[in-house]
Amino acid sequence: MCKDHTAVKGSLLILDDIWDSWVLKAFDNQCQVLITSRDRSITDAVSGNKYEVHVESGLAHEKGLEILSLFVNMKISELPEQANCLVRECKGSPLVISLIGALLRDFPNRWEYYLKQLQNKQFKRIRKSSSYDYEALDEAMSISVEQLNDNYKDYYKDLSILPKDVKVPTKVLCILWDMETEEVEDILQEFVNKSLLFCDRNGKSFHYYLHDLQLDFLTEKNRNQLQELHKNIVNQYKKHYKLNMPVSSQEDCMYWYNFLAYHMAGANMQKELRDLMFSLDWIKAKTELVGPAHLIHEYVEYSSVLDQKDSTIRENFQEFLSLNGHLLGRQPFPDIIQLGLCQPETSEVYQQAKLHAQRETGTFYLEWTNKKSLKNLYRLVVRPHRDAVYHACFSKDKQRIASCGADKTLQVFKAESGERLLEISAHDDEILCCAFSADGEFVATCSADKKVKIWNSRTGQCRRVYEEHSEQVNCCQFNNRSGQYLLATCSHDSFIKLWDLNKEYCRNTMIGHENSVSHCRFSPKDEYVASCSTDGTVKLWETRSGNEVKSIDIKDFFKNADEQADDVEVLVKCCSWSRNGDMILVVAKNKLLLFDVKTCDLLTQVIVSHHSTIQYCDFCPGDELVAVALSHCSVELWNIKSLSKVAYCRGHMSWVHCVTFSPDGSLFLTASDDQTVRIWETKKVCKSSDAVLKSELDVVFHNGEVMILAIYNQKHLQLISGNTDSVIMQTAAQESPISCCCLSEDLKFAAFGQENGTIKVLQLLDGKVLKSQNTYRTSVQHCQFTSDCQTLISSAHDSVIQVWNWQLNECVFLRGHKEAIKDFRILENSKLLSWSFDGTVKVWSITTGNTEKDFACHEGTVLSCAVSPDGSKFSSTSADKTAKIWSFESSSVLHELKGHEACVRCCTFSPNSKLLATGDDKGEIRIWDILTGALLHLCSPVTVDEGEPTHGGWVTDLSFSPDSKMLVSSGGYLKWWNVTTGESLQTFYTNGTNLKSIHVSPNFKVYVTVDNLGILYVLQRL
């Protein structure tokens, strides 16, 4: 912050009492610097002459005498003459004076003796590890320890392996010494009385700790015995707990979960450490209490011990936690065995989970049989926020990540493990952006509360608050070069402001945009600032003067067929500079546009997607790769030179707001509405394939075979064997994207509808198209074969249903609905049940095309219908938040089912015709008695994370087991329920979300679905 003032020729900068070498980076300039420090290691970080000056530090002499007088219960004037000498020998250290005072309290006649002991300096440290050279402390500690009887000396030595800055509960030491609480407290009180230990009385329980310097002394004094001391505490733990583990109600529980691995590593107990760290039971217990980040850190920290034979197993567990940490940190806590079963079959995690699942009784588990084809492309998934994450970025050294979002907090965590370093309630409204300074010392945040704040990235201290913007601040970016702290911000108020952190007020305000400014970035050499606005322009500003240099009207590059500007407003979202600053990449709508900075000429453009908008972009430091974040939950990497997409990254469950490369380009991170930050390896991602299935599919379960018809990469149709995960047949690319598909029951034919309104029937044996018909003007939504496979029924985004005998090429049209068809179901005796956005349900004869029954069911859209197994009733659910049960025979409503608080999206009857299950958009499932219409159960988790729907989103589909005792539901993920109690039995977390349907085998043992990332799941019940 002071660099402008200190870079004056001939000036001398004095930095007094420096504690950490990283502080010096902030004052890296050309003037002379004088540093004073009590830490010898500080001088290793700088060049120049070094001088050692012996000075008095610590307490004033009179204060030292006052402390001594309190210990011996005498007035200062009554103290013997040796008191003055003792205080001088203690060199003002409060800790040393306390140690001597405690000794004199017990032996008030030993003033001369303790003075001689200090003066003789006969106790020396074996090797200095402390950054401070407190010889007096060594002497005082040694004298105090020598005064202990032999047993107490051994007990005190045992404290050498306690972790630094940790308050240890009494129970831990009871286990270590195999004693009752009262005995241990008596021993420890002796140490406390002699100032050899400190006690924190927290309510009923006592916690004990050593001063860092005392611990330094002990570890040096007992260095050759530390391994045995660590081994002893581990053995005592094993003796006490045997095969059990501590439970959360025990006061020592947190100590063991946090430090048992530390003691095992300190004892070099490789087998014990591997058994512990490679145990799913331990992982489950620990992550439930402290989350996954500390465990990931331990896998890294103790890798040298864990990997003495092979690193594969450690990597298996580390990857498992890294990729599932966002699930393990949520409530209710997921079944870790089920998560483990989703790992590759070669993984030790999977093998342990399989053994657990086979041993468990009363719990059922699911095998993801086709998971082999799926490769995890991300390296770490972190859930640092409880709401949408709007931005995240790497520090320059790639070691830390800062993130911010809708929960108004700034989070800083380790990039390797996700371990939280800082959590700051930073603003009064949503935080829209954050940025590290070039040297990583500061983090800037900007918010909808109109404020910009600067934070110390290590301590969390707020250094500056800027309040000159008049509307929400959308973006903040530091300059790229160390040596000066400049920050650019932009706002809804149409201004870009430039701040010098050494000043309280804005240095420059850049005026020129006509509307909200969404993004700003410094050029690589900090000569310019680029800004993007909703006025459709990108402007370049000179950093030094704040003057506008260039302006590019992006609207000119969005023309319709008549070369007229599109009527749709062009919002310029983001920009990114090339490494040398010669080019700038601009994002607007669904296009990437690359401009020459000098000429403002368009060099190239890419239409990234026809179905979503680009939210953010970032140039990889190598200049060829560009990462783009898309509104449809994915991230794509493009080669800007070849104009080709090189990777498609799926994993997020909602909009991706940000994508940022690490400084060296080896990693990139993404931040999303789904509350997660994901870290990806660039090379690994670029080698992946781009295979995506649409959520519309059809499944036939036939003689133990699972046959799946799926839409692949939008324009292909695939027939997949769910048993072998092999593609049996794939069509050529169609001229228009495929929108729906179906299989015939005999597995001889398939049909599909397209977005251009075409319907085709093909032969599964060879994929040959047998018949084609251009029926609709809008996209085909549904198609289904009749049981004889000769007739295909379909509907589109209109009010007409087509019944097409494709073999005879004869059509019957069912007209009667006033609005678009929602869906239909084929009944027995050539009947059809259809429901519509007009709130009606109709029964048709598919041979004559006549309406046989007409039900005015709901005021809102009818979202789903189900028919009872005996065929006498049907149910309807609606956007009006109700469900109804109807009689086919009397055409009357039997029960109106109220209580849902959101749209009722799906329903199903139980096979015994006694129950009806309904699911809504709030994530709740209700089970009703068909006979009385009474609510029997409300199915939803007992506790859920704040702001998270109970089913991870809408409930989209339901299916009962054959015995009507279990229910499976789809939504944000899959859940199985006990129908009798309404309790959750199992949850399967898919990689994506928004599951549209669940296909269930007749024996309720195989389940098939596709998530919004296009991943297929064939699940087999174990």
Short mmCIF file of N, CA and C in Angstrom, two decimals, residues 913-968:
data_model
loop_
_atom_site.label_atom_id
_atom_site.label_comp_id
_atom_site.label_asym_id
_atom_site.label_seq_id
_atom_site.Cartn_x
_atom_site.Cartn_y
_atom_site.Cartn_z
N SER A 913 -53.91 -51.71 -5.39
CA SER A 913 -55.02 -50.76 -5.60
C SER A 913 -55.54 -50.14 -4.31
N LYS A 914 -54.69 -50.05 -3.27
CA LYS A 914 -55.12 -49.46 -2.01
C LYS A 914 -54.54 -48.07 -1.77
N LEU A 915 -53.44 -47.78 -2.46
CA LEU A 915 -52.72 -46.54 -2.17
C LEU A 915 -52.50 -45.72 -3.44
N LEU A 916 -52.39 -44.41 -3.24
CA LEU A 916 -51.98 -43.50 -4.31
C LEU A 916 -50.85 -42.64 -3.77
N ALA A 917 -49.76 -42.55 -4.53
CA ALA A 917 -48.64 -41.67 -4.17
C ALA A 917 -48.61 -40.48 -5.11
N THR A 918 -48.39 -39.28 -4.55
CA THR A 918 -48.29 -38.07 -5.35
C THR A 918 -47.03 -37.31 -4.97
N GLY A 919 -46.41 -36.66 -5.93
CA GLY A 919 -45.19 -35.90 -5.67
C GLY A 919 -45.31 -34.50 -6.21
N ASP A 920 -44.69 -33.51 -5.51
CA ASP A 920 -44.86 -32.12 -5.92
C ASP A 920 -43.53 -31.42 -6.18
N ASP A 921 -43.63 -30.16 -6.57
CA ASP A 921 -42.44 -29.38 -6.93
C ASP A 921 -41.67 -28.88 -5.71
N LYS A 922 -42.20 -29.10 -4.53
CA LYS A 922 -41.48 -28.75 -3.31
C LYS A 922 -40.60 -29.90 -2.84
N GLY A 923 -40.71 -31.03 -3.52
CA GLY A 923 -39.91 -32.20 -3.16
C GLY A 923 -40.61 -33.13 -2.19
N GLU A 924 -41.89 -32.92 -1.94
CA GLU A 924 -42.62 -33.75 -0.98
C GLU A 924 -43.44 -34.83 -1.69
N ILE A 925 -43.54 -35.98 -1.04
CA ILE A 925 -44.34 -37.10 -1.54
C ILE A 925 -45.40 -37.42 -0.49
N ARG A 926 -46.63 -37.57 -0.95
CA ARG A 926 -47.73 -37.91 -0.04
C ARG A 926 -48.35 -39.23 -0.48
N ILE A 927 -48.65 -40.05 0.51
CA ILE A 927 -49.29 -41.35 0.25
C ILE A 927 -50.70 -41.31 0.83
N TRP A 928 -51.66 -41.64 -0.05
CA TRP A 928 -53.08 -41.50 0.30
C TRP A 928 -53.77 -42.87 0.30
N ASP A 929 -54.82 -42.96 1.11
CA ASP A 929 -55.70 -44.12 1.11
C ASP A 929 -56.74 -43.91 0.01
N ILE A 930 -56.78 -44.81 -0.98
CA ILE A 930 -57.68 -44.64 -2.12
C ILE A 930 -59.15 -44.71 -1.68
N LEU A 931 -59.45 -45.61 -0.73
CA LEU A 931 -60.83 -45.82 -0.30
C LEU A 931 -61.42 -44.60 0.39
N THR A 932 -60.63 -43.99 1.27
CA THR A 932 -61.15 -42.86 2.07
C THR A 932 -60.63 -41.50 1.62
N GLY A 933 -59.54 -41.48 0.86
CA GLY A 933 -58.93 -40.22 0.47
C GLY A 933 -58.09 -39.59 1.58
N ALA A 934 -57.85 -40.37 2.65
CA ALA A 934 -57.08 -39.85 3.79
C ALA A 934 -55.58 -39.87 3.49
N LEU A 935 -54.87 -38.88 4.04
CA LEU A 935 -53.41 -38.84 3.94
C LEU A 935 -52.82 -39.80 4.95
N LEU A 936 -52.02 -40.75 4.47
CA LEU A 936 -51.41 -41.73 5.36
C LEU A 936 -50.00 -41.32 5.77
N HIS A 937 -49.21 -40.84 4.83
CA HIS A 937 -47.82 -40.48 5.14
C HIS A 937 -47.36 -39.31 4.30
N LEU A 938 -46.49 -38.50 4.89
CA LEU A 938 -45.77 -37.45 4.17
C LEU A 938 -44.31 -37.87 4.13
N CYS A 939 -43.80 -38.14 2.95
CA CYS A 939 -42.42 -38.62 2.80
C CYS A 939 -41.50 -37.44 2.49
N SER A 940 -40.61 -37.14 3.42
CA SER A 940 -39.56 -36.14 3.16
C SER A 940 -38.51 -36.31 4.24
N PRO A 941 -37.24 -36.00 3.94
CA PRO A 941 -36.20 -36.12 4.96
C PRO A 941 -36.52 -35.27 6.18
N VAL A 942 -36.08 -35.73 7.34
CA VAL A 942 -36.37 -35.03 8.60
C VAL A 942 -35.68 -33.67 8.63
N THR A 943 -34.41 -33.64 8.26
CA THR A 943 -33.67 -32.38 8.25
C THR A 943 -32.99 -32.22 6.91
N VAL A 944 -32.99 -31.01 6.42
CA VAL A 944 -32.31 -30.73 5.15
C VAL A 944 -31.52 -29.46 5.32
N ASP A 945 -30.53 -29.30 4.44
CA ASP A 945 -29.73 -28.07 4.48
C ASP A 945 -30.60 -26.87 4.15
N GLU A 946 -30.24 -25.77 4.73
CA GLU A 946 -31.00 -24.53 4.53
C GLU A 946 -31.08 -24.18 3.05
N GLY A 947 -32.29 -23.92 2.59
CA GLY A 947 -32.48 -23.49 1.21
C GLY A 947 -32.49 -24.62 0.20
N GLU A 948 -32.37 -25.85 0.62
CA GLU A 948 -32.31 -26.96 -0.33
C GLU A 948 -33.63 -27.72 -0.33
N PRO A 949 -34.26 -27.96 -1.51
CA PRO A 949 -35.51 -28.71 -1.55
C PRO A 949 -35.31 -30.11 -0.97
N THR A 950 -36.38 -30.67 -0.42
CA THR A 950 -36.25 -31.95 0.28
C THR A 950 -35.91 -33.10 -0.66
N HIS A 951 -36.23 -32.97 -1.92
CA HIS A 951 -35.88 -34.04 -2.87
C HIS A 951 -34.88 -33.54 -3.89
N GLY A 952 -34.16 -32.48 -3.54
CA GLY A 952 -33.20 -31.92 -4.48
C GLY A 952 -33.88 -31.26 -5.67
N GLY A 953 -35.19 -30.96 -5.55
CA GLY A 953 -35.94 -30.37 -6.65
C GLY A 953 -37.32 -30.99 -6.76
N TRP A 954 -37.92 -30.88 -7.93
CA TRP A 954 -39.24 -31.46 -8.17
C TRP A 954 -39.21 -32.98 -8.01
N VAL A 955 -40.35 -33.54 -7.59
CA VAL A 955 -40.54 -34.99 -7.70
C VAL A 955 -41.19 -35.23 -9.06
N THR A 956 -40.51 -35.95 -9.93
CA THR A 956 -40.94 -36.06 -11.33
C THR A 956 -41.58 -37.40 -11.68
N ASP A 957 -41.29 -38.45 -10.90
CA ASP A 957 -41.84 -39.77 -11.23
C ASP A 957 -41.86 -40.64 -9.97
N LEU A 958 -42.79 -41.59 -9.95
CA LEU A 958 -42.97 -42.48 -8.79
C LEU A 958 -43.29 -43.88 -9.27
N SER A 959 -42.86 -44.89 -8.50
CA SER A 959 -43.19 -46.28 -8.83
C SER A 959 -43.19 -47.13 -7.57
N PHE A 960 -44.26 -47.91 -7.38
CA PHE A 960 -44.36 -48.82 -6.24
C PHE A 960 -43.68 -50.15 -6.56
N SER A 961 -43.26 -50.85 -5.49
CA SER A 961 -42.79 -52.24 -5.62
C SER A 961 -44.00 -53.15 -5.81
N PRO A 962 -43.80 -54.37 -6.33
CA PRO A 962 -44.93 -55.29 -6.56
C PRO A 962 -45.75 -55.60 -5.30
N ASP A 963 -45.09 -55.61 -4.13
CA ASP A 963 -45.83 -55.89 -2.90
C ASP A 963 -46.39 -54.64 -2.25
N SER A 964 -46.25 -53.50 -2.90
CA SER A 964 -46.79 -52.21 -2.44
C SER A 964 -46.16 -51.72 -1.14
N LYS A 965 -45.01 -52.28 -0.75
CA LYS A 965 -44.38 -51.90 0.51
C LYS A 965 -43.27 -50.87 0.35
N MET A 966 -42.78 -50.70 -0.89
CA MET A 966 -41.72 -49.72 -1.15
C MET A 966 -42.11 -48.82 -2.30
N LEU A 967 -41.49 -47.65 -2.33
CA LEU A 967 -41.75 -46.67 -3.36
C LEU A 967 -40.43 -46.06 -3.79
N VAL A 968 -40.23 -45.89 -5.09
CA VAL A 968 -39.05 -45.19 -5.58
C VAL A 968 -39.51 -43.90 -6.25
#
